C-alpha cells in the first residue's frame, strides 16, 4: 500500500466543501473579487514607491552615512498609518478597496523596511555593527512611537471635535 493511501473499506472523514480548496467551486469563490484588490494594491504601491523615491531625491544621503531619509520616511509612513487606521475604523465606513489601496499599497510602497534592512546589512559589512544595531533600534522605536502617537492624537482630536 502506498504512503498515505487508505486501506480498502476504511471510512474517510467527509470533506467540508467550504474549507477544501481542492473543490473547484470553492477555489473560484476564494479568487473571485481578488482582481480589483490586487490592482488597487499595485496602483497604490506604485504611487507610494514614487513618493518614497521623490523623498530620496529631495533629501539625499551620502553612501556610508546614516540613512536619515529612510528613517524619516518610515516614521512619517507609520504616523500616517496610525491616523488612517483610526479614521477607517472609528469614523468612516470606507469602501472595501480603500484599505488595500492606501494602507497596503500607498503606505506599503512609501515605507521602506526592505531598504532599512539593507542599510543595517551595509553597516555590519562595513565594520560598523554598533551603528547598524543603533539604526535597527532607532527605527523600531520611531515606527512604534509614531504609529502609537498618531493613533492617540487622532482619537483625542476626534473626541474633542465631538464635544
PDB file of C-alpha atoms in Angstrom:
ATOM      1  CA  UNK A   1       0.000   0.000   0.000  1.00  0.00           C
ATOM      2  CA  UNK A   2       1.412   3.421  -0.910  1.00  0.00           C
ATOM      3  CA  UNK A   3       2.193   6.028   1.714  1.00  0.00           C
ATOM      4  CA  UNK A   4      -0.936   7.933   2.753  1.00  0.00           C
ATOM      5  CA  UNK A   5      -3.331   5.520   0.967  1.00  0.00           C
ATOM      6  CA  UNK A   6      -6.399   4.337   2.856  1.00  0.00           C
ATOM      7  CA  UNK A   7      -6.888   0.599   3.344  1.00  0.00           C
ATOM      8  CA  UNK A   8      -9.838  -0.842   1.406  1.00  0.00           C
ATOM      9  CA  UNK A   9     -13.145  -0.266   3.209  1.00  0.00           C
ATOM     10  CA  UNK A  10     -11.710   2.360   5.583  1.00  0.00           C
ATOM     11  CA  UNK A  11     -14.077   5.175   6.427  1.00  0.00           C
ATOM     12  CA  UNK A  12     -12.838   8.619   5.488  1.00  0.00           C
ATOM     13  CA  UNK A  13     -13.966  11.836   7.078  1.00  0.00           C
ATOM     14  CA  UNK A  14     -16.176  13.872   4.790  1.00  0.00           C
ATOM     15  CA  UNK A  15     -14.503  16.983   3.457  1.00  0.00           C
ATOM     16  CA  UNK A  16     -16.176  20.304   4.141  1.00  0.00           C
ATOM     17  CA  UNK A  17     -16.555  21.926   0.688  1.00  0.00           C
ATOM     18  CA  UNK A  18     -16.458  25.375   2.345  1.00  0.00           C
ATOM     19  CA  UNK A  19     -12.939  24.707   3.582  1.00  0.00           C
ATOM     20  CA  UNK A  20     -11.477  22.428   0.943  1.00  0.00           C
ATOM     21  CA  UNK A  21      -9.780  24.418  -1.813  1.00  0.00           C
ATOM     22  CA  UNK A  22      -9.481  21.216  -3.848  1.00  0.00           C
ATOM     23  CA  UNK A  23     -13.189  21.678  -4.631  1.00  0.00           C
ATOM     24  CA  UNK A  24     -13.189  23.783  -7.827  1.00  0.00           C
ATOM     25  CA  UNK A  25     -16.249  25.824  -6.808  1.00  0.00           C
ATOM     26  CA  UNK A  26     -14.542  26.856  -3.553  1.00  0.00           C
ATOM     27  CA  UNK A  27     -11.369  27.869  -5.403  1.00  0.00           C
ATOM     28  CA  UNK A  28     -13.461  30.134  -7.634  1.00  0.00           C
ATOM     29  CA  UNK A  29     -15.138  31.676  -4.558  1.00  0.00           C
ATOM     30  CA  UNK A  30     -11.787  32.458  -2.949  1.00  0.00           C
ATOM     31  CA  UNK A  31     -10.281  34.010  -6.057  1.00  0.00           C
ATOM     32  CA  UNK A  32     -13.418  35.892  -7.128  1.00  0.00           C
ATOM     33  CA  UNK A  33     -13.012  39.515  -6.226  1.00  0.00           C
ATOM     34  CA  UNK A  34      -9.252  39.388  -5.766  1.00  0.00           C
ATOM     35  CA  UNK A  35      -8.526  41.048  -9.108  1.00  0.00           C
ATOM     36  CA  UNK A  36      -9.654  44.523  -8.005  1.00  0.00           C
ATOM     37  CA  UNK A  37      -7.793  44.163  -4.713  1.00  0.00           C
ATOM     38  CA  UNK A  38      -4.560  43.173  -6.439  1.00  0.00           C
ATOM     39  CA  UNK A  39      -4.998  46.031  -8.913  1.00  0.00           C
ATOM     40  CA  UNK A  40      -5.515  48.711  -6.255  1.00  0.00           C
ATOM     41  CA  UNK A  41      -2.611  47.410  -4.154  1.00  0.00           C
ATOM     42  CA  UNK A  42      -0.355  47.539  -7.229  1.00  0.00           C
ATOM     43  CA  UNK A  43      -1.519  51.032  -8.158  1.00  0.00           C
ATOM     44  CA  UNK A  44      -1.158  52.278  -4.590  1.00  0.00           C
ATOM     45  CA  UNK A  45       2.251  50.630  -4.271  1.00  0.00           C
ATOM     46  CA  UNK A  46       3.468  52.391  -7.402  1.00  0.00           C
ATOM     47  CA  UNK A  47       2.266  55.738  -6.048  1.00  0.00           C
ATOM     48  CA  UNK A  48       3.864  55.142  -2.640  1.00  0.00           C
ATOM     49  CA  UNK A  49       7.156  53.975  -4.142  1.00  0.00           C
ATOM     50  CA  UNK A  50       7.273  57.069  -6.375  1.00  0.00           C
ATOM     51  CA  UNK A  51       6.688  59.279  -3.329  1.00  0.00           C
ATOM     52  CA  UNK A  52       9.499  57.494  -1.463  1.00  0.00           C
ATOM     53  CA  UNK A  53      11.802  57.890  -4.459  1.00  0.00           C
ATOM     54  CA  UNK A  54      10.918  61.589  -4.569  1.00  0.00           C
ATOM     55  CA  UNK A  55      11.842  61.903  -0.887  1.00  0.00           C
ATOM     56  CA  UNK A  56      15.188  60.223  -1.560  1.00  0.00           C
ATOM     57  CA  UNK A  57      15.879  62.726  -4.348  1.00  0.00           C
ATOM     58  CA  UNK A  58      14.903  65.710  -2.198  1.00  0.00           C
ATOM     59  CA  UNK A  59      16.926  64.604   0.831  1.00  0.00           C
ATOM     60  CA  UNK A  60      19.878  62.643  -0.469  1.00  0.00           C
ATOM     61  CA  UNK A  61      22.040  60.589   1.849  1.00  0.00           C
ATOM     62  CA  UNK A  62      25.702  60.064   1.057  1.00  0.00           C
ATOM     63  CA  UNK A  63      26.749  56.411   0.754  1.00  0.00           C
ATOM     64  CA  UNK A  64      28.067  55.156   4.076  1.00  0.00           C
ATOM     65  CA  UNK A  65      26.369  57.889   6.113  1.00  0.00           C
ATOM     66  CA  UNK A  66      23.418  57.477   8.441  1.00  0.00           C
ATOM     67  CA  UNK A  67      20.211  56.931   6.404  1.00  0.00           C
ATOM     68  CA  UNK A  68      18.161  59.786   7.869  1.00  0.00           C
ATOM     69  CA  UNK A  69      15.832  59.949   4.863  1.00  0.00           C
ATOM     70  CA  UNK A  70      14.838  56.303   5.220  1.00  0.00           C
ATOM     71  CA  UNK A  71      14.266  56.793   8.938  1.00  0.00           C
ATOM     72  CA  UNK A  72      12.140  59.896   8.265  1.00  0.00           C
ATOM     73  CA  UNK A  73      10.107  58.201   5.517  1.00  0.00           C
ATOM     74  CA  UNK A  74       9.403  55.192   7.723  1.00  0.00           C
ATOM     75  CA  UNK A  75       8.422  57.413  10.663  1.00  0.00           C
ATOM     76  CA  UNK A  76       6.094  59.562   8.555  1.00  0.00           C
ATOM     77  CA  UNK A  77       4.578  56.481   6.932  1.00  0.00           C
ATOM     78  CA  UNK A  78       3.903  54.880  10.317  1.00  0.00           C
ATOM     79  CA  UNK A  79       2.274  58.079  11.593  1.00  0.00           C
ATOM     80  CA  UNK A  80       0.012  58.207   8.546  1.00  0.00           C
ATOM     81  CA  UNK A  81      -0.849  54.530   9.040  1.00  0.00           C
ATOM     82  CA  UNK A  82      -1.913  55.340  12.610  1.00  0.00           C
ATOM     83  CA  UNK A  83      -4.176  58.206  11.501  1.00  0.00           C
ATOM     84  CA  UNK A  84      -5.566  56.191   8.591  1.00  0.00           C
ATOM     85  CA  UNK A  85      -6.453  53.159  10.702  1.00  0.00           C
ATOM     86  CA  UNK A  86      -8.344  55.277  13.242  1.00  0.00           C
ATOM     87  CA  UNK A  87     -10.222  57.106  10.504  1.00  0.00           C
ATOM     88  CA  UNK A  88     -11.311  53.977   8.633  1.00  0.00           C
ATOM     89  CA  UNK A  89     -12.178  52.004  11.769  1.00  0.00           C
ATOM     90  CA  UNK A  90     -13.717  54.669  14.022  1.00  0.00           C
ATOM     91  CA  UNK A  91     -15.037  57.367  11.705  1.00  0.00           C
ATOM     92  CA  UNK A  92     -15.571  56.405   8.115  1.00  0.00           C
ATOM     93  CA  UNK A  93     -17.140  53.291   6.642  1.00  0.00           C
ATOM     94  CA  UNK A  94     -14.712  53.093   3.745  1.00  0.00           C
ATOM     95  CA  UNK A  95     -15.202  51.189   0.509  1.00  0.00           C
ATOM     96  CA  UNK A  96     -13.642  47.713   0.648  1.00  0.00           C
ATOM     97  CA  UNK A  97     -10.804  48.772  -1.685  1.00  0.00           C
ATOM     98  CA  UNK A  98      -9.705  51.856   0.287  1.00  0.00           C
ATOM     99  CA  UNK A  99      -7.713  49.940   2.883  1.00  0.00           C
ATOM    100  CA  UNK A 100      -5.814  47.761   0.380  1.00  0.00           C
ATOM    101  CA  UNK A 101      -5.197  50.767  -1.894  1.00  0.00           C
ATOM    102  CA  UNK A 102      -3.992  53.249   0.689  1.00  0.00           C
ATOM    103  CA  UNK A 103      -2.897  51.121   3.656  1.00  0.00           C
ATOM    104  CA  UNK A 104      -1.237  48.228   1.881  1.00  0.00           C
ATOM    105  CA  UNK A 105      -0.468  49.878  -1.445  1.00  0.00           C
ATOM    106  CA  UNK A 106       0.418  53.557  -0.961  1.00  0.00           C
ATOM    107  CA  UNK A 107       1.783  53.328   2.580  1.00  0.00           C
ATOM    108  CA  UNK A 108       3.351  49.918   1.975  1.00  0.00           C
ATOM    109  CA  UNK A 109       5.119  51.325  -1.085  1.00  0.00           C
ATOM    110  CA  UNK A 110       6.080  54.533   0.729  1.00  0.00           C
ATOM    111  CA  UNK A 111       7.559  52.968   3.849  1.00  0.00           C
ATOM    112  CA  UNK A 112      10.700  51.099   3.077  1.00  0.00           C
ATOM    113  CA  UNK A 113      11.566  48.479   5.618  1.00  0.00           C
ATOM    114  CA  UNK A 114      13.429  46.491   2.972  1.00  0.00           C
ATOM    115  CA  UNK A 115      15.835  49.416   2.466  1.00  0.00           C
ATOM    116  CA  UNK A 116      16.113  49.662   6.240  1.00  0.00           C
ATOM    117  CA  UNK A 117      17.201  46.017   6.402  1.00  0.00           C
ATOM    118  CA  UNK A 118      19.732  46.531   3.588  1.00  0.00           C
ATOM    119  CA  UNK A 119      21.097  49.627   5.348  1.00  0.00           C
ATOM    120  CA  UNK A 120      21.667  47.595   8.521  1.00  0.00           C
ATOM    121  CA  UNK A 121      23.412  44.900   6.488  1.00  0.00           C
ATOM    122  CA  UNK A 122      25.661  47.555   4.901  1.00  0.00           C
ATOM    123  CA  UNK A 123      26.643  48.920   8.321  1.00  0.00           C
ATOM    124  CA  UNK A 124      27.561  45.443   9.527  1.00  0.00           C
ATOM    125  CA  UNK A 125      29.511  44.667   6.323  1.00  0.00           C
ATOM    126  CA  UNK A 126      31.386  47.979   6.663  1.00  0.00           C
ATOM    127  CA  UNK A 127      32.529  47.044  10.155  1.00  0.00           C
ATOM    128  CA  UNK A 128      30.005  49.292  11.921  1.00  0.00           C
ATOM    129  CA  UNK A 129      27.786  46.789  13.716  1.00  0.00           C
ATOM    130  CA  UNK A 130      27.038  49.211  16.571  1.00  0.00           C
ATOM    131  CA  UNK A 131      25.720  51.786  14.121  1.00  0.00           C
ATOM    132  CA  UNK A 132      23.628  49.092  12.433  1.00  0.00           C
ATOM    133  CA  UNK A 133      22.252  47.963  15.786  1.00  0.00           C
ATOM    134  CA  UNK A 134      21.531  51.568  16.805  1.00  0.00           C
ATOM    135  CA  UNK A 135      19.748  52.154  13.492  1.00  0.00           C
ATOM    136  CA  UNK A 136      17.755  48.952  13.944  1.00  0.00           C
ATOM    137  CA  UNK A 137      16.638  50.000  17.440  1.00  0.00           C
ATOM    138  CA  UNK A 138      16.019  53.639  16.488  1.00  0.00           C
ATOM    139  CA  UNK A 139      13.839  52.713  13.517  1.00  0.00           C
ATOM    140  CA  UNK A 140      11.811  50.307  15.629  1.00  0.00           C
ATOM    141  CA  UNK A 141      11.402  52.959  18.325  1.00  0.00           C
ATOM    142  CA  UNK A 142      10.441  55.652  15.796  1.00  0.00           C
ATOM    143  CA  UNK A 143       7.970  53.377  13.983  1.00  0.00           C
ATOM    144  CA  UNK A 144       6.191  52.213  17.121  1.00  0.00           C
ATOM    145  CA  UNK A 145       6.208  55.649  18.741  1.00  0.00           C
ATOM    146  CA  UNK A 146       4.873  57.447  15.685  1.00  0.00           C
ATOM    147  CA  UNK A 147       2.092  54.965  14.975  1.00  0.00           C
ATOM    148  CA  UNK A 148       1.022  54.903  18.627  1.00  0.00           C
ATOM    149  CA  UNK A 149       1.221  58.706  18.930  1.00  0.00           C
ATOM    150  CA  UNK A 150      -0.733  59.207  15.724  1.00  0.00           C
ATOM    151  CA  UNK A 151      -3.475  56.832  16.894  1.00  0.00           C
ATOM    152  CA  UNK A 152      -3.659  58.538  20.292  1.00  0.00           C
ATOM    153  CA  UNK A 153      -3.638  62.080  18.865  1.00  0.00           C
ATOM    154  CA  UNK A 154      -6.213  61.225  16.201  1.00  0.00           C
ATOM    155  CA  UNK A 155      -8.578  59.707  18.752  1.00  0.00           C
ATOM    156  CA  UNK A 156      -8.102  62.741  21.043  1.00  0.00           C
ATOM    157  CA  UNK A 157      -8.841  65.089  18.155  1.00  0.00           C
ATOM    158  CA  UNK A 158     -11.963  63.130  17.265  1.00  0.00           C
ATOM    159  CA  UNK A 159     -13.197  63.186  20.880  1.00  0.00           C
ATOM    160  CA  UNK A 160     -12.514  66.936  21.088  1.00  0.00           C
ATOM    161  CA  UNK A 161     -14.339  67.500  17.801  1.00  0.00           C
ATOM    162  CA  UNK A 162     -17.420  65.597  19.031  1.00  0.00           C
ATOM    163  CA  UNK A 163     -17.835  67.870  22.072  1.00  0.00           C
TER     164      UNK A 163
END
